[in-house]
Structure formats: structure tokens, C-alpha cells
Amino acid sequence: MSWGELGSRCKAKLSQMDWYLCFGLIFLLLVLMGLSMAAWKLNVILNDADALPIEAVAIKGQRTHTSDEEIQTALQGLMQRSFFSADVNQVQEALEALPWVYQASVRREWPAKLRVYLVEQDVVAHWNGDAWLNHLGEVFDAPQKEDIGPLPRLAGPEDQSKLVLTTYRQVSELLNINGFDLEGLSLSPRHAWHGVLSSGVMLELGREDKMARIQRFINVYPMLIKQDKDLAKVDLRYDTGLAVSWVNAQKRTNK
């Protein structure tokens, strides 16, 4: 085949091509490349902490035991990200890891702010010496605070905190109505109840019929205080009666 024939065939094929389609495909390719470049550039900007920094964190909610310094320390590493790349779930987890925080909610607020709402633990009792109970009977560990007023001291197996708190509320209500203040309540590993009044009097309640035994103590107390002795302990682990220990007798026994 001569060069002349080859050129004639190429001209014929070129004349048969759909140039509109070719230019359309080229234009589409250029558009897609432009969009890809724009998306890449936008992603870089959105993740650039210098271009779109988090300028402020607004903290709402009533706080008593959680300081601004503790919050700043918890969020220090997370605030190095941009407004859009910051993970609000991680921010929430970091705040809820603070000892006195019960719950935290976090949301973005345009253009450069995170808005946080904190709920602190509603502490209602000491638990097993150095831990705390919230109003739901959940155990949590947190540092001691001087501004916390007097709280009942509850104790028991770790998985029985809700039962102990519920029982304390029931027993305490019955005692309060009759002029007594229940300072502490504990549940032994063998499920026996032991109470302490604010006066220091100890109440042995046993494992069963604790409310009936509390009522028996209330009924007999007027007779006990007529004695010229300081009451130390009342053992109510009997079906119909009780045993009484006096302070002076206990001192003689200890000697």
C-alpha cells in the first residue's frame, strides 16, 4: 500500500468520526479533573487547623466539682484539629472521662466554636469508704471534695450498690418520720443488714424483715431511753425481741 492510499484511508476515517462526541468527552474529562482538584483542595482546607481553627469552646451546665483547668487539659490534644475535622464523639468521651462528669453533649457551632453541655454526678452517698454513689445507685470514683456536705456512708458488695441505696432510702424514711437520722447502712457478704444512727447507736437488722425490725426498735426506744445508760447497740435479729448493749458495758468489756 502506497503512502497516498494510506493517507486517503486516514482522511476517510477522520471524516467519519463524531467530533462533537470527542470534544464532549474531552470536556467531561477536564470537568472531572477540575472537580477532583477542587475536592482535594477543599479537603486540605477543612482539615487545616491553621485555616479553620477551633477558636472557642462554650461550656454550659451547672458545675460544682469540675474546673475549667480540668476541661482544658482533657481537650488539649483534640483542640489541635480544625473545626470540621474535630471528632465531637472523641471530645464527648474525653469530657465524660473526667471523674465528676456524668454526661456530656457536644455540637459544632459555626463558624469556629464547639458548644458543650455538661451534667455532673449527682452524688448522694459515700460507697465502701473511698468511692461514691450517684442518685441512680451507680458507683463512681472521684477525688474527695471539701465542699460536699455530710452524706450517708453505705457499703456492700460491688454489684449490690443499687439495692443498698434503695434500702437506705426506705429505712431512712421510716426512721426520719420518727425523729431518727440514719447515718450509715451496710450489707454484709452474707446479706445481713447493719445500720448506724447519727447518735452512734448501731442497729443489727439481720437478713429478713428489716422494716418490721426497724419499727420494733422505734416502738421500744421510749423504754430504752428511760434507762440511766447510753445506748450503744440494738440487736434486732430476733423474731419477737431484741438485745441491747450499753456504752458503759462495752467499755468494761473492751478493758
PDB file of N, CA, C and O in Angstrom, residues 64-95:
ATOM      1  N   THR A  64     -19.987  22.102  89.738  1.00  0.00           N
ATOM      2  CA  THR A  64     -19.534  22.358  91.101  1.00  0.00           C
ATOM      3  C   THR A  64     -18.137  21.801  91.341  1.00  0.00           C
ATOM      4  O   THR A  64     -17.321  22.410  92.016  1.00  0.00           O
ATOM      5  N   HIS A  65     -17.866  20.648  90.769  1.00  0.00           N
ATOM      6  CA  HIS A  65     -16.630  19.927  91.070  1.00  0.00           C
ATOM      7  C   HIS A  65     -15.680  19.817  89.875  1.00  0.00           C
ATOM      8  O   HIS A  65     -14.592  19.264  90.029  1.00  0.00           O
ATOM      9  N   THR A  66     -16.065  20.296  88.707  1.00  0.00           N
ATOM     10  CA  THR A  66     -15.227  20.194  87.512  1.00  0.00           C
ATOM     11  C   THR A  66     -14.751  21.584  87.120  1.00  0.00           C
ATOM     12  O   THR A  66     -15.553  22.448  86.778  1.00  0.00           O
ATOM     13  N   SER A  67     -13.447  21.798  87.154  1.00  0.00           N
ATOM     14  CA  SER A  67     -12.884  23.124  86.902  1.00  0.00           C
ATOM     15  C   SER A  67     -12.597  23.333  85.420  1.00  0.00           C
ATOM     16  O   SER A  67     -12.513  22.384  84.632  1.00  0.00           O
ATOM     17  N   ASP A  68     -12.416  24.614  85.038  1.00  0.00           N
ATOM     18  CA  ASP A  68     -12.039  24.942  83.665  1.00  0.00           C
ATOM     19  C   ASP A  68     -10.687  24.330  83.311  1.00  0.00           C
ATOM     20  O   ASP A  68     -10.479  23.890  82.174  1.00  0.00           O
ATOM     21  N   GLU A  69      -9.775  24.284  84.272  1.00  0.00           N
ATOM     22  CA  GLU A  69      -8.452  23.722  84.018  1.00  0.00           C
ATOM     23  C   GLU A  69      -8.538  22.237  83.673  1.00  0.00           C
ATOM     24  O   GLU A  69      -7.828  21.759  82.779  1.00  0.00           O
ATOM     25  N   GLU A  70      -9.408  21.504  84.372  1.00  0.00           N
ATOM     26  CA  GLU A  70      -9.573  20.081  84.074  1.00  0.00           C
ATOM     27  C   GLU A  70     -10.127  19.876  82.665  1.00  0.00           C
ATOM     28  O   GLU A  70      -9.697  18.975  81.940  1.00  0.00           O
ATOM     29  N   ILE A  71     -11.068  20.718  82.271  1.00  0.00           N
ATOM     30  CA  ILE A  71     -11.643  20.620  80.932  1.00  0.00           C
ATOM     31  C   ILE A  71     -10.595  20.951  79.879  1.00  0.00           C
ATOM     32  O   ILE A  71     -10.474  20.249  78.860  1.00  0.00           O
ATOM     33  N   GLN A  72      -9.818  21.988  80.092  1.00  0.00           N
ATOM     34  CA  GLN A  72      -8.779  22.364  79.137  1.00  0.00           C
ATOM     35  C   GLN A  72      -7.749  21.259  78.972  1.00  0.00           C
ATOM     36  O   GLN A  72      -7.326  20.951  77.850  1.00  0.00           O
ATOM     37  N   THR A  73      -7.371  20.642  80.070  1.00  0.00           N
ATOM     38  CA  THR A  73      -6.401  19.541  79.999  1.00  0.00           C
ATOM     39  C   THR A  73      -6.968  18.350  79.236  1.00  0.00           C
ATOM     40  O   THR A  73      -6.278  17.723  78.423  1.00  0.00           O
ATOM     41  N   ALA A  74      -8.234  18.035  79.473  1.00  0.00           N
ATOM     42  CA  ALA A  74      -8.868  16.898  78.800  1.00  0.00           C
ATOM     43  C   ALA A  74      -8.976  17.109  77.290  1.00  0.00           C
ATOM     44  O   ALA A  74      -8.882  16.159  76.511  1.00  0.00           O
ATOM     45  N   LEU A  75      -9.155  18.365  76.865  1.00  0.00           N
ATOM     46  CA  LEU A  75      -9.385  18.669  75.449  1.00  0.00           C
ATOM     47  C   LEU A  75      -8.136  19.177  74.737  1.00  0.00           C
ATOM     48  O   LEU A  75      -8.210  19.498  73.546  1.00  0.00           O
ATOM     49  N   GLN A  76      -7.032  19.247  75.424  1.00  0.00           N
ATOM     50  CA  GLN A  76      -5.847  19.894  74.875  1.00  0.00           C
ATOM     51  C   GLN A  76      -5.420  19.303  73.529  1.00  0.00           C
ATOM     52  O   GLN A  76      -5.199  20.017  72.552  1.00  0.00           O
ATOM     53  N   GLY A  77      -5.302  17.988  73.426  1.00  0.00           N
ATOM     54  CA  GLY A  77      -4.879  17.372  72.184  1.00  0.00           C
ATOM     55  C   GLY A  77      -5.927  17.445  71.094  1.00  0.00           C
ATOM     56  O   GLY A  77      -5.604  17.590  69.905  1.00  0.00           O
ATOM     57  N   LEU A  78      -7.195  17.378  71.465  1.00  0.00           N
ATOM     58  CA  LEU A  78      -8.276  17.370  70.474  1.00  0.00           C
ATOM     59  C   LEU A  78      -8.498  18.741  69.849  1.00  0.00           C
ATOM     60  O   LEU A  78      -9.048  18.841  68.760  1.00  0.00           O
ATOM     61  N   MET A  79      -8.083  19.798  70.527  1.00  0.00           N
ATOM     62  CA  MET A  79      -8.293  21.147  70.005  1.00  0.00           C
ATOM     63  C   MET A  79      -7.257  21.564  68.963  1.00  0.00           C
ATOM     64  O   MET A  79      -7.324  22.654  68.410  1.00  0.00           O
ATOM     65  N   GLN A  80      -6.286  20.680  68.676  1.00  0.00           N
ATOM     66  CA  GLN A  80      -5.287  20.990  67.660  1.00  0.00           C
ATOM     67  C   GLN A  80      -5.807  20.734  66.249  1.00  0.00           C
ATOM     68  O   GLN A  80      -5.104  20.980  65.279  1.00  0.00           O
ATOM     69  N   ARG A  81      -7.010  20.248  66.142  1.00  0.00           N
ATOM     70  CA  ARG A  81      -7.595  19.945  64.836  1.00  0.00           C
ATOM     71  C   ARG A  81      -8.432  21.122  64.346  1.00  0.00           C
ATOM     72  O   ARG A  81      -8.690  22.064  65.079  1.00  0.00           O
ATOM     73  N   SER A  82      -8.839  21.024  63.066  1.00  0.00           N
ATOM     74  CA  SER A  82      -9.663  22.092  62.510  1.00  0.00           C
ATOM     75  C   SER A  82     -11.098  21.959  62.983  1.00  0.00           C
ATOM     76  O   SER A  82     -11.502  20.945  63.573  1.00  0.00           O
ATOM     77  N   PHE A  83     -11.902  22.967  62.693  1.00  0.00           N
ATOM     78  CA  PHE A  83     -13.303  22.987  63.112  1.00  0.00           C
ATOM     79  C   PHE A  83     -14.066  21.783  62.552  1.00  0.00           C
ATOM     80  O   PHE A  83     -14.905  21.196  63.234  1.00  0.00           O
ATOM     81  N   PHE A  84     -13.757  21.413  61.297  1.00  0.00           N
ATOM     82  CA  PHE A  84     -14.508  20.333  60.655  1.00  0.00           C
ATOM     83  C   PHE A  84     -13.916  18.955  60.932  1.00  0.00           C
ATOM     84  O   PHE A  84     -14.639  17.957  60.908  1.00  0.00           O
ATOM     85  N   SER A  85     -12.616  18.883  61.183  1.00  0.00           N
ATOM     86  CA  SER A  85     -12.008  17.571  61.393  1.00  0.00           C
ATOM     87  C   SER A  85     -12.076  17.114  62.841  1.00  0.00           C
ATOM     88  O   SER A  85     -11.826  15.943  63.142  1.00  0.00           O
ATOM     89  N   ALA A  86     -12.389  18.013  63.768  1.00  0.00           N
ATOM     90  CA  ALA A  86     -12.500  17.625  65.176  1.00  0.00           C
ATOM     91  C   ALA A  86     -13.634  16.607  65.346  1.00  0.00           C
ATOM     92  O   ALA A  86     -14.752  16.817  64.860  1.00  0.00           O
ATOM     93  N   ASP A  87     -13.349  15.511  66.020  1.00  0.00           N
ATOM     94  CA  ASP A  87     -14.332  14.449  66.237  1.00  0.00           C
ATOM     95  C   ASP A  87     -15.118  14.761  67.514  1.00  0.00           C
ATOM     96  O   ASP A  87     -14.582  14.655  68.626  1.00  0.00           O
ATOM     97  N   VAL A  88     -16.391  15.143  67.363  1.00  0.00           N
ATOM     98  CA  VAL A  88     -17.184  15.517  68.536  1.00  0.00           C
ATOM     99  C   VAL A  88     -17.406  14.323  69.465  1.00  0.00           C
ATOM    100  O   VAL A  88     -17.573  14.500  70.676  1.00  0.00           O
ATOM    101  N   ASN A  89     -17.379  13.104  68.921  1.00  0.00           N
ATOM    102  CA  ASN A  89     -17.531  11.916  69.762  1.00  0.00           C
ATOM    103  C   ASN A  89     -16.316  11.744  70.674  1.00  0.00           C
ATOM    104  O   ASN A  89     -16.458  11.375  71.845  1.00  0.00           O
ATOM    105  N   GLN A  90     -15.133  12.015  70.123  1.00  0.00           N
ATOM    106  CA  GLN A  90     -13.934  11.938  70.955  1.00  0.00           C
ATOM    107  C   GLN A  90     -13.923  13.028  72.016  1.00  0.00           C
ATOM    108  O   GLN A  90     -13.485  12.796  73.152  1.00  0.00           O
ATOM    109  N   VAL A  91     -14.393  14.206  71.647  1.00  0.00           N
ATOM    110  CA  VAL A  91     -14.494  15.291  72.623  1.00  0.00           C
ATOM    111  C   VAL A  91     -15.446  14.891  73.758  1.00  0.00           C
ATOM    112  O   VAL A  91     -15.163  15.097  74.938  1.00  0.00           O
ATOM    113  N   GLN A  92     -16.570  14.298  73.396  1.00  0.00           N
ATOM    114  CA  GLN A  92     -17.549  13.857  74.397  1.00  0.00           C
ATOM    115  C   GLN A  92     -16.943  12.799  75.316  1.00  0.00           C
ATOM    116  O   GLN A  92     -17.093  12.864  76.548  1.00  0.00           O
ATOM    117  N   GLU A  93     -16.238  11.825  74.734  1.00  0.00           N
ATOM    118  CA  GLU A  93     -15.628  10.766  75.542  1.00  0.00           C
ATOM    119  C   GLU A  93     -14.565  11.329  76.480  1.00  0.00           C
ATOM    120  O   GLU A  93     -14.447  10.886  77.635  1.00  0.00           O
ATOM    121  N   ALA A  94     -13.786  12.299  76.001  1.00  0.00           N
ATOM    122  CA  ALA A  94     -12.746  12.895  76.841  1.00  0.00           C
ATOM    123  C   ALA A  94     -13.359  13.622  78.033  1.00  0.00           C
ATOM    124  O   ALA A  94     -12.837  13.557  79.152  1.00  0.00           O
ATOM    125  N   LEU A  95     -14.481  14.303  77.807  1.00  0.00           N
ATOM    126  CA  LEU A  95     -15.139  15.021  78.901  1.00  0.00           C
ATOM    127  C   LEU A  95     -15.801  14.054  79.884  1.00  0.00           C
ATOM    128  O   LEU A  95     -15.743  14.259  81.097  1.00  0.00           O
TER     129      LEU A  95
END
